[in-house]
XYZ file of C-alpha atoms in Angstrom:
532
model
C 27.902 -37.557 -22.466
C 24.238 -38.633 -21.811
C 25.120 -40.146 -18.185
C 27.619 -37.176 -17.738
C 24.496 -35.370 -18.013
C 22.573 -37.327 -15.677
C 25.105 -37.784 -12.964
C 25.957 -34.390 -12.945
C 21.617 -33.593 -12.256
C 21.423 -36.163 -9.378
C 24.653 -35.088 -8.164
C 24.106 -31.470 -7.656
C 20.450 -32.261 -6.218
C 21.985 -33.562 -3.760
C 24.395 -31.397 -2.353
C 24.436 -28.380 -0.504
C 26.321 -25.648 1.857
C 24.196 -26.738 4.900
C 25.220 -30.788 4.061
C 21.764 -31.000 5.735
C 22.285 -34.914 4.361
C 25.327 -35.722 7.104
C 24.331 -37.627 9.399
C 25.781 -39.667 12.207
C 25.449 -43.129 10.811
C 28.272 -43.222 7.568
C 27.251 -46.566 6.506
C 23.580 -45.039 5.539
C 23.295 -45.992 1.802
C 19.441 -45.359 1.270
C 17.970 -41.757 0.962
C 15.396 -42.412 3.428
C 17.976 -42.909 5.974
C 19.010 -39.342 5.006
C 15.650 -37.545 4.838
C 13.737 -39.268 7.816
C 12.730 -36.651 10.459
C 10.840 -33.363 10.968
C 14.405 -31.956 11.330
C 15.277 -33.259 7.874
C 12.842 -31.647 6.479
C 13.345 -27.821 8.507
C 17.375 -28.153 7.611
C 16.294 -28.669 3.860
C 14.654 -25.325 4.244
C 17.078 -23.735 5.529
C 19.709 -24.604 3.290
C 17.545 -23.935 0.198
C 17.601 -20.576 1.365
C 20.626 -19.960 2.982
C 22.870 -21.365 -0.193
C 21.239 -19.423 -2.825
C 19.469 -16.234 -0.661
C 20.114 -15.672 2.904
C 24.065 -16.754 3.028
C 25.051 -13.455 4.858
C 28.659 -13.298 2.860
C 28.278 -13.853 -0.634
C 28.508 -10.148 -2.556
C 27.459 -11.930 -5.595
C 23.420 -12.516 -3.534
C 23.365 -10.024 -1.249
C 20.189 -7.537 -1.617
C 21.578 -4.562 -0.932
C 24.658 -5.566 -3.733
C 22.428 -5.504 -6.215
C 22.223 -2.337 -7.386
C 26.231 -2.444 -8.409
C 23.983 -3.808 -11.737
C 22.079 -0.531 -12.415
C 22.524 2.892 -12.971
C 22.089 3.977 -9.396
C 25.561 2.645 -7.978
C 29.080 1.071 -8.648
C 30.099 -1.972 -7.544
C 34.150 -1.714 -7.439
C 34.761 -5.172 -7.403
C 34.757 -7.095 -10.774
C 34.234 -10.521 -8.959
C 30.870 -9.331 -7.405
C 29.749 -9.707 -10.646
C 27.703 -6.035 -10.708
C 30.200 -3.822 -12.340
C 30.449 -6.096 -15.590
C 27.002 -6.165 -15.799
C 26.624 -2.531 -15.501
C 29.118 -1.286 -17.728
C 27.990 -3.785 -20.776
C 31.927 -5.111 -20.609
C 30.765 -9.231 -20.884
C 30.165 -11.758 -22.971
C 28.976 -15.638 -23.477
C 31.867 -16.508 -21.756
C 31.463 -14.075 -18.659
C 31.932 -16.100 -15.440
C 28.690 -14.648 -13.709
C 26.147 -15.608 -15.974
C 27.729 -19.162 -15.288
C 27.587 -18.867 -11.665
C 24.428 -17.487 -11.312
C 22.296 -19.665 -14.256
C 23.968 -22.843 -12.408
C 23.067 -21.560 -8.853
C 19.432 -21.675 -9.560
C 19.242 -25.353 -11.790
C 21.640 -27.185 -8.913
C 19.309 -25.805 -6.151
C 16.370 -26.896 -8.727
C 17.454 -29.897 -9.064
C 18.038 -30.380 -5.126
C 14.197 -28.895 -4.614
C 12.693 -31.340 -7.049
C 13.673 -34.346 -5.412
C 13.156 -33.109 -1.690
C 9.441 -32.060 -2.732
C 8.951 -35.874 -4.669
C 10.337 -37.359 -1.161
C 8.379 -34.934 1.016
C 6.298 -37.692 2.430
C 8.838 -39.993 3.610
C 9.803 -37.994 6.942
C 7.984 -38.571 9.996
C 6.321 -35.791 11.093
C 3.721 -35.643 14.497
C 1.641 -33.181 12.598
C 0.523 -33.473 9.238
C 0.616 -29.146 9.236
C 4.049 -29.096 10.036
C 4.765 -31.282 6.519
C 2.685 -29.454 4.244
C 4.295 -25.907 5.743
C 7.796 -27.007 4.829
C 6.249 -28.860 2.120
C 4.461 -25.594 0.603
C 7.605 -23.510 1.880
C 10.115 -25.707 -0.856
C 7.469 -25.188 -3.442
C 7.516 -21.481 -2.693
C 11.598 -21.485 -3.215
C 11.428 -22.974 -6.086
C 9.514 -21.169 -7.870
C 11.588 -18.315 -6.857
C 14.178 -19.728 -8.948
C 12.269 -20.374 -11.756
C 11.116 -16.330 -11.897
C 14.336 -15.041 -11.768
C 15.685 -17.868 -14.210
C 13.110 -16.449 -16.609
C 13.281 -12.919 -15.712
C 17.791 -12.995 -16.954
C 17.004 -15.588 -19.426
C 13.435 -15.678 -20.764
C 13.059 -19.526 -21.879
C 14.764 -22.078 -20.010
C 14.466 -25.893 -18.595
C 11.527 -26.358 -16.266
C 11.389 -29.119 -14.810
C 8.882 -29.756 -11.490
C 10.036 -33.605 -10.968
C 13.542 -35.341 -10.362
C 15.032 -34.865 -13.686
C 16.103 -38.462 -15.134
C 18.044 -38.697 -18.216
C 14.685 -38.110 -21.189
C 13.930 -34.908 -19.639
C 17.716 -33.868 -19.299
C 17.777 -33.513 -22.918
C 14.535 -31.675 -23.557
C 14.644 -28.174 -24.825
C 13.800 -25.142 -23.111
C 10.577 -24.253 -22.489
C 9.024 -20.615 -24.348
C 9.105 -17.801 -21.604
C 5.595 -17.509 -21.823
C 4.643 -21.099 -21.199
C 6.511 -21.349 -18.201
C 4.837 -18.104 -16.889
C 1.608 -19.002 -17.398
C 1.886 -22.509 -15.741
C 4.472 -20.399 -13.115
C 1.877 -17.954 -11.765
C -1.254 -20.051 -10.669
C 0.924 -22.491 -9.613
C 2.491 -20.505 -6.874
C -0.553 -18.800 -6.290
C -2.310 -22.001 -5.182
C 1.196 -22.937 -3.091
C 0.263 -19.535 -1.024
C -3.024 -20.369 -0.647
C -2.160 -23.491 0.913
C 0.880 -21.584 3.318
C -0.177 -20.607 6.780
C -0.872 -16.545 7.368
C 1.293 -16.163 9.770
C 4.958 -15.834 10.426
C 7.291 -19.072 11.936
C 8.527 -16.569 15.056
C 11.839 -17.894 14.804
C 11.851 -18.924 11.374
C 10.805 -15.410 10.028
C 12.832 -16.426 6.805
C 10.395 -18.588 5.269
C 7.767 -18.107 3.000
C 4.384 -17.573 4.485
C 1.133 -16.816 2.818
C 1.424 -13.760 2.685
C 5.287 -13.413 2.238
C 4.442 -15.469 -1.108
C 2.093 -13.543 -2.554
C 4.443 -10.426 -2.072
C 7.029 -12.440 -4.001
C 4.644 -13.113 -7.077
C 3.205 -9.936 -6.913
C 7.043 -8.722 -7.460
C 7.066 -10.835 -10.647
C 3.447 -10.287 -11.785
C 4.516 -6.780 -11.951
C 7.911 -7.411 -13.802
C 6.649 -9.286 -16.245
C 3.356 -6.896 -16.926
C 0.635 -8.850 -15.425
C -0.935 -5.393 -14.130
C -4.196 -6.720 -13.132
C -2.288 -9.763 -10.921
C 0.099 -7.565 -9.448
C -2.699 -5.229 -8.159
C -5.015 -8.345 -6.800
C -2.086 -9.582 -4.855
C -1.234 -5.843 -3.530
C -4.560 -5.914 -2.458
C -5.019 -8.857 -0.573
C -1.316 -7.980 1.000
C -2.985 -4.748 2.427
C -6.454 -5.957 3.245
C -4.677 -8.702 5.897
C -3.602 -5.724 7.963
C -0.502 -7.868 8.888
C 1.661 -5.082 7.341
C 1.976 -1.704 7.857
C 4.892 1.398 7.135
C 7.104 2.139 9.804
C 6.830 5.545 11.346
C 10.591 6.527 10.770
C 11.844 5.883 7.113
C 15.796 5.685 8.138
C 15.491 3.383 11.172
C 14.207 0.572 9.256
C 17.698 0.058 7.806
C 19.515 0.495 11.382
C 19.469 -1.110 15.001
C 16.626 0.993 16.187
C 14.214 -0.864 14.135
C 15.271 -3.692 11.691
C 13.985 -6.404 13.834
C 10.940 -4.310 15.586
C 9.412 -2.963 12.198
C 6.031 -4.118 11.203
C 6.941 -3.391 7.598
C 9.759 -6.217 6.284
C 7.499 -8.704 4.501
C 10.277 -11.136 3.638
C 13.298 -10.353 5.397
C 16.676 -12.266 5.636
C 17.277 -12.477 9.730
C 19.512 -13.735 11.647
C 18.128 -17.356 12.004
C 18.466 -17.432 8.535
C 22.008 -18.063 8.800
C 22.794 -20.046 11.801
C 23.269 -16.416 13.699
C 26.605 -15.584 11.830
C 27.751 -11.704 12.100
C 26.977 -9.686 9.140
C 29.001 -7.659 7.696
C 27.088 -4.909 5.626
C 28.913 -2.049 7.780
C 32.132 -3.221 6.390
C 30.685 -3.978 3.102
C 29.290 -0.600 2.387
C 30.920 1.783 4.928
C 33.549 4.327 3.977
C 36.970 3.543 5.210
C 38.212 5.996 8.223
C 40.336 5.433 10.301
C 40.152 1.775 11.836
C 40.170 0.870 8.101
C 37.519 -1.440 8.334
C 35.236 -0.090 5.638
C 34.858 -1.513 1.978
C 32.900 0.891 0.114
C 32.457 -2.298 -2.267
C 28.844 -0.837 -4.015
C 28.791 3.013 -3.617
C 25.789 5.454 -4.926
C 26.198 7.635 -7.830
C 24.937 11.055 -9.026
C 22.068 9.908 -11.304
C 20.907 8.819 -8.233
C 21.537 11.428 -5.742
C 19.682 13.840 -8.715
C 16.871 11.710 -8.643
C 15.564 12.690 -5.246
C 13.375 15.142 -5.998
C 12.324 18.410 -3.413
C 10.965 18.455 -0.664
C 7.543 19.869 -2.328
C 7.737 16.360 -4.323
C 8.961 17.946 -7.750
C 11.912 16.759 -9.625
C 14.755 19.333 -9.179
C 15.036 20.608 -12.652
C 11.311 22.116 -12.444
C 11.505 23.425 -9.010
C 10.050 27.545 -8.521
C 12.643 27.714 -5.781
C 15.933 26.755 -6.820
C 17.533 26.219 -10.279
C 18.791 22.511 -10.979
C 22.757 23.116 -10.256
C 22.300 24.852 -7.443
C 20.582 21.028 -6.350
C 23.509 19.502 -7.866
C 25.639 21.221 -6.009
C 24.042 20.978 -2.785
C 22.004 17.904 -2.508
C 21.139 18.879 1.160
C 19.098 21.988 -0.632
C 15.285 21.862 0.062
C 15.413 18.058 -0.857
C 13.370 15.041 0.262
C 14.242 13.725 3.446
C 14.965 9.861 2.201
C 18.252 10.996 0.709
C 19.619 12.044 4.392
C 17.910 8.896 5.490
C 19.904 6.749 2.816
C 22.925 8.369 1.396
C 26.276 9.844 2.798
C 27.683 13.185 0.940
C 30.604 15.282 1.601
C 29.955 17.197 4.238
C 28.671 14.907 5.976
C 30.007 13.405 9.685
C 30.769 9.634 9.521
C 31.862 8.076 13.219
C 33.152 11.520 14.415
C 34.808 12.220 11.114
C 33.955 15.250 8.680
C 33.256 13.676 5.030
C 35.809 15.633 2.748
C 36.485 13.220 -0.557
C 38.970 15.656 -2.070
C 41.456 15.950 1.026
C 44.185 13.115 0.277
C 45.122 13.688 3.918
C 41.194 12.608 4.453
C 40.129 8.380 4.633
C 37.422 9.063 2.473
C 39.708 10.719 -0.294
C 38.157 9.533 -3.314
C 41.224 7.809 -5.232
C 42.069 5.898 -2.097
C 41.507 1.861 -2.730
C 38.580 1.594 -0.502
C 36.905 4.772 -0.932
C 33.715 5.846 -3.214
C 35.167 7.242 -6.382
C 31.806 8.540 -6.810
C 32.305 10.518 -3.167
C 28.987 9.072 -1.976
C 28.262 6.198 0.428
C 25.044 4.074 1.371
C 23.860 5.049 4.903
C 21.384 2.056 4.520
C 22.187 -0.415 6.628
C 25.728 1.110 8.049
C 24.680 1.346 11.758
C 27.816 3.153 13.358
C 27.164 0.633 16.439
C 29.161 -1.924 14.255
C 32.041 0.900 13.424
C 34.244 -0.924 16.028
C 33.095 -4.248 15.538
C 34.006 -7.384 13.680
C 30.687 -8.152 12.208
C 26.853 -7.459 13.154
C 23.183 -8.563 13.307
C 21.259 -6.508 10.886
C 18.277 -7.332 9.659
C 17.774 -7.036 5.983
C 14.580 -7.325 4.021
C 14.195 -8.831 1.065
C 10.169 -7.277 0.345
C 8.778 -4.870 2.541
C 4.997 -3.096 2.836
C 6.113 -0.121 1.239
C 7.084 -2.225 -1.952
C 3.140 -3.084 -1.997
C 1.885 0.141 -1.892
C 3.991 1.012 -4.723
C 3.471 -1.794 -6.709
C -0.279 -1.526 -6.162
C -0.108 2.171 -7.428
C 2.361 1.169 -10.464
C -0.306 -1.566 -12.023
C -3.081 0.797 -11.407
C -1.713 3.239 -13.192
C -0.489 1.144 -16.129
C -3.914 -0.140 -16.771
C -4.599 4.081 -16.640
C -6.970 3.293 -13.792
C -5.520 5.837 -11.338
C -7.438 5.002 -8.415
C -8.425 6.668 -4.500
C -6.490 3.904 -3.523
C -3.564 4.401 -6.121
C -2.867 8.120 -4.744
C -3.639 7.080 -0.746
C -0.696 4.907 -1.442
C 1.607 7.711 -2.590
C 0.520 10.169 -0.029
C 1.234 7.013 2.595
C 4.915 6.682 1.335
C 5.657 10.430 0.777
C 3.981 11.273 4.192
C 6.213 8.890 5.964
C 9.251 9.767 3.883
C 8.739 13.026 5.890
C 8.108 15.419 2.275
C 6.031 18.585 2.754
C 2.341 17.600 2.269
C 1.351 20.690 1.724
C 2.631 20.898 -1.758
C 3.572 17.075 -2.248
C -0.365 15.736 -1.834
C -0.626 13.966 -4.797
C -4.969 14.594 -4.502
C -4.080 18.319 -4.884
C -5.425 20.246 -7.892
C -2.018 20.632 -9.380
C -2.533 16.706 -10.098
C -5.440 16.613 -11.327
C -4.643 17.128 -14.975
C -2.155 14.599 -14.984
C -1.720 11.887 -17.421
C -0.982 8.765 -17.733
C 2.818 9.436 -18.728
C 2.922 11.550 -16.390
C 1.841 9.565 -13.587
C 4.188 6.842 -14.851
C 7.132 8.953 -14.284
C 5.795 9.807 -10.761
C 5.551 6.763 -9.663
C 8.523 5.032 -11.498
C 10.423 7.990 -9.599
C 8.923 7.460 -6.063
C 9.325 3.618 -6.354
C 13.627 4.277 -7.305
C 14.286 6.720 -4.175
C 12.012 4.634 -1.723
C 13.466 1.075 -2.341
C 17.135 2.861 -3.235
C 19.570 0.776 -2.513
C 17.335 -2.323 -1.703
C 18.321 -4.306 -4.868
C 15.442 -3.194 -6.574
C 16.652 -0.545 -9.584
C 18.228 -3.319 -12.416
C 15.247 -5.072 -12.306
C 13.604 -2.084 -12.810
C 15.466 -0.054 -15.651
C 15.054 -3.687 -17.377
C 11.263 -4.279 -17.377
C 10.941 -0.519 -17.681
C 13.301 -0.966 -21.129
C 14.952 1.732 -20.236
C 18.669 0.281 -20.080
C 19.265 1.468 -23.179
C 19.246 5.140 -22.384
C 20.301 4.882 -18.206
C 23.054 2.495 -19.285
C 24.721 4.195 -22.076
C 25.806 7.324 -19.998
C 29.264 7.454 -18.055
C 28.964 7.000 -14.944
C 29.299 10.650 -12.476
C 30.052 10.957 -8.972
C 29.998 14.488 -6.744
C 30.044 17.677 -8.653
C 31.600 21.084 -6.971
C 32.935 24.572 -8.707
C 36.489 24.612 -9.738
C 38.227 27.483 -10.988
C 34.401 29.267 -11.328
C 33.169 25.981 -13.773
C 31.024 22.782 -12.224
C 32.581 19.605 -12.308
C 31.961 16.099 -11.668
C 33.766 13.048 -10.981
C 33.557 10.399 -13.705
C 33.842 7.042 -12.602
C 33.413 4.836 -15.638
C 32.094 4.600 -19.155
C 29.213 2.234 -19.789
C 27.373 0.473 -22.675
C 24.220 -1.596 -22.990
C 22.982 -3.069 -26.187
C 19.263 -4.031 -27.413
C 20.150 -7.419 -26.931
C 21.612 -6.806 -23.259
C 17.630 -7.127 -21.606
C 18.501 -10.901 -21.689
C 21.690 -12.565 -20.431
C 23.969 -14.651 -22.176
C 24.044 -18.745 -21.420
C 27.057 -19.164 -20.679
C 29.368 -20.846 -23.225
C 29.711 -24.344 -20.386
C 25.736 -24.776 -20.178
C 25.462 -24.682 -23.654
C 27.587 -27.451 -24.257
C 25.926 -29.528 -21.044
C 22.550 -28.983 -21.924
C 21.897 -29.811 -25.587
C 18.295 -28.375 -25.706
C 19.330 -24.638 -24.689
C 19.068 -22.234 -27.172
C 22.075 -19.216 -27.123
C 19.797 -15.598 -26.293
C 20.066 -13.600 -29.352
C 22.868 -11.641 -29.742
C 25.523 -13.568 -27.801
């Protein structure tokens, strides 16, 4: 078992979607004959990041999948792996907490030993090694923040694993973290400022520090997460786009100043996407999927266009919102969501005509009646694939995240409510009344505040990937996740009602995922989360 163990780490180190190690000679036996150039080195990059974050067709990775996993969306498709997660129907021997958990330690294990070896290519400039040196580093520490963020303590391992450390136990969450954050702080430090031009997919100094920052925030390391923020907007390399909707759209997904980290085309070897198909409605060429769709608790949570949540509104009572989300509502949910009514490629939205393609029991349709409008750029309607843009971070992320820390250390700066007014200003909300330095703020507390910006930061990034991470580090799951989830409501026979598209459950123990059964019996020194 102990060399199964160890064959199976070198193994998986050393393979890869990209199979950046072929190379024209076959009778190459050493693994400097395999990892010798400056090219080596860029194709390792690229496949580190293309197998695990930036492969254009895996549902399972895809950003704007993700929030299939929350309380925002459905994912229809059991073998995306959202919809299990979301409605609390899994277990230790649930195949996606195997796929996922073995994702990250075969692409660790591949990162370890091309960061050991880093030295043996030839390079011309010593630069160019220490970026794609510095870039590896970056990815893998990627992995190891979302390994702890599903599974608190795991293996961490920053050499070659041999066969000793193989069998060492995990390593407490907390250890890891603190070793984890100055760590790839100092690996930013050392990145260059700028962006690669056509290799806009790696990390960059800046592009790193967004990525802790995401994590120093998760994980409640306020004072971090509002440093990093900082320095993010004081290099003025960043800045919001003008126009909230074309960000996620052909006018402006590769002309924006605002994607931080983005997953381009270069990415992945220029391959179409396919996130029209993926999150379209079908009509009538058929082509759309509808495979992660919004839902009402969503939809509810954009709040007026005065910037007040729609149950405490002077203007309109909170079904007549329900009923009519295009009622006096902030402009980001006509920006990012599709409702009945609406036109899609030349054809009038009506999810209860069965004589309709959007009718909401057909296979493909939203059986919540609402699509994405992110990233579904009717220019690919009649196309077999695209070349969106997607971003992975963007500025307005920092802004928020900046505000969020501040005002969890109850230090509710200038600063803090600049930031707001920034992202409700260019969300296109009446300023007037939505000014967050007007009087009618002034009183506020801290919970208060909290709820503002947890609020602003779920409509802004909606549909981004952002929202299970969220309701997780937030804790609340337990109350977002243990209510059915509702689709469109209208009046029938003089009553509301609203589609129901599936009961859900999350339990205390559900913050954490499950090893799965299989890595439990490989790996001697893991230790089952509680409750599995």
């Amino acid at each position: 078992m102990k060399k199964l163990i160890y064959a199976s780490l070198l193994l998986t180190a050393l393979t890869g979607c990209e199979k950046f190690l072929d190379k024209s000679d076959p009778t190459a036996t050493k693994f400097s004959e395999f990892f010798n150039t400056e090219e080596d080195l860029r194709r390792v990059v690229y496949s580190s990041m293309y197998d695990v974050y930036t492969n254009h067709t895996v549902l399972q990775r895809l950003p704007y999948m993700e929030d299939g996993k929350s309380d925002d969306a459905y994912s229809r498709t059991e073998n995306h792996h959202h919809q299990r997660i979301a409605n609390g129907n899994f277990n230790s021997n649930t195949a996606a907490f195997l796929y996922h958990y073995e994702l990250h330690m075969k692409h660790l294990g591949r990162l370890n030993v091309f960061i050991a070896n880093a030295d043996i290519p030839y390079v011309e400039d010593e630069a160019v090694r220490e970026k794609y040196r510095g870039v590896l580093e970056g990815i893998r520490a990627w992995h190891y923040f979302e390994l702890v963020a599903r599974w608190g303590s795991v293996p961490f391992y920053l050499e070659p694993a041999d066969l000793e450390s193989a069998l060492q136990p995990s390593r407490p969450k907390e250890d890891i973290l603190n070793e984890l954050f100055p760590l790839a702080e100092a690996v930013a430090n050392k990145l260059p400022p700028d962006e690669y031009g056509s290799d806009a997919y790696m990390f960059n100094r800046y592009s790193m520090k967004a990525m802790i920052m995401r994590y120093a925030l998760y994980f409640e390391r306020y004072e971090l997460a509002a440093r990093l923020a900082k320095e993010i907007m004081d290099s003025n390399k960043y800045q919001l786009h003008p126009v909230y909707g074309d960000l996620f759209s052909y006018k402006a997904d590769k002309t924006n100043k605002e994607f931080i980290l983005e997953m381009d085309m270069q990415s992945h070897n220029n391959s179409a996407t396919q996130s029209f198909q993926h999150l379209a409605p079908q009509y009538r060429t058929g082509n759309g999927q509808s495979f992660v769709v919004p839902l009402k608790a969503l939809i509810d949570s954009y709040w007026t266009l005065q910037g007040d949540p729609i149950d405490q509104s002077q203007l309109h009572t909170k079904q007549e919102y329900e009923l009519n989300p295009k009622l006096n509502r902030d402009p980001r949910l006509a920006a990012s969501i599709f409702i009945p009514g609406d036109i899609f490629v030349n054809e009038p939205i009506n999810i209860y005509d069965p004589n309709n393609p959007m009718y909401y029991e057909n296979a493909r349709a939203s059986r919540s009646g609402f699509w994405y409008k992110k990233f579904v750029d009717v220019t690919d309607a009649f196309k077999t694939g695209g070349n969106m843009h997607f971003p992975f971070i963007r500025y307005a992320e920092v802004l928020l995240t900046y505000a969020e820390a501040k005002i969890m250390l109850n230090q509710v700066d200038a600063l803090t409510k600049t930031n707001i007014n920034d992202i409700r200003r260019r969300g296109g909300l009446d300023m007037t009344a939505a000014d967050v330095t007007l009087t009618k703020y002034a009183g506020y507390s801290q919970q208060q505040w909290i709820a503002l910006i947890r609020n602003e930061r779920r409509i802004e990034l909606a549909g981004e990937g952002r929202r299970y991470d969220d309701i997780i580090r937030w804790k609340i799951a337990e109350t977002v996740l243990n209510q059915p989830a509702m689709g469109h409501s209208r009046m029938l026979n003089g009553q509301m009602t609203t589609l129901k598209v599936e009961d859900r459950a999350f339990r205390p123990n559900n913050y954490l995922w499950p090893f799965h059964e299989n890595s439990l019996k490989v790996e001697p020194g893991l230790r089952q989360n509680d409750g599995y």
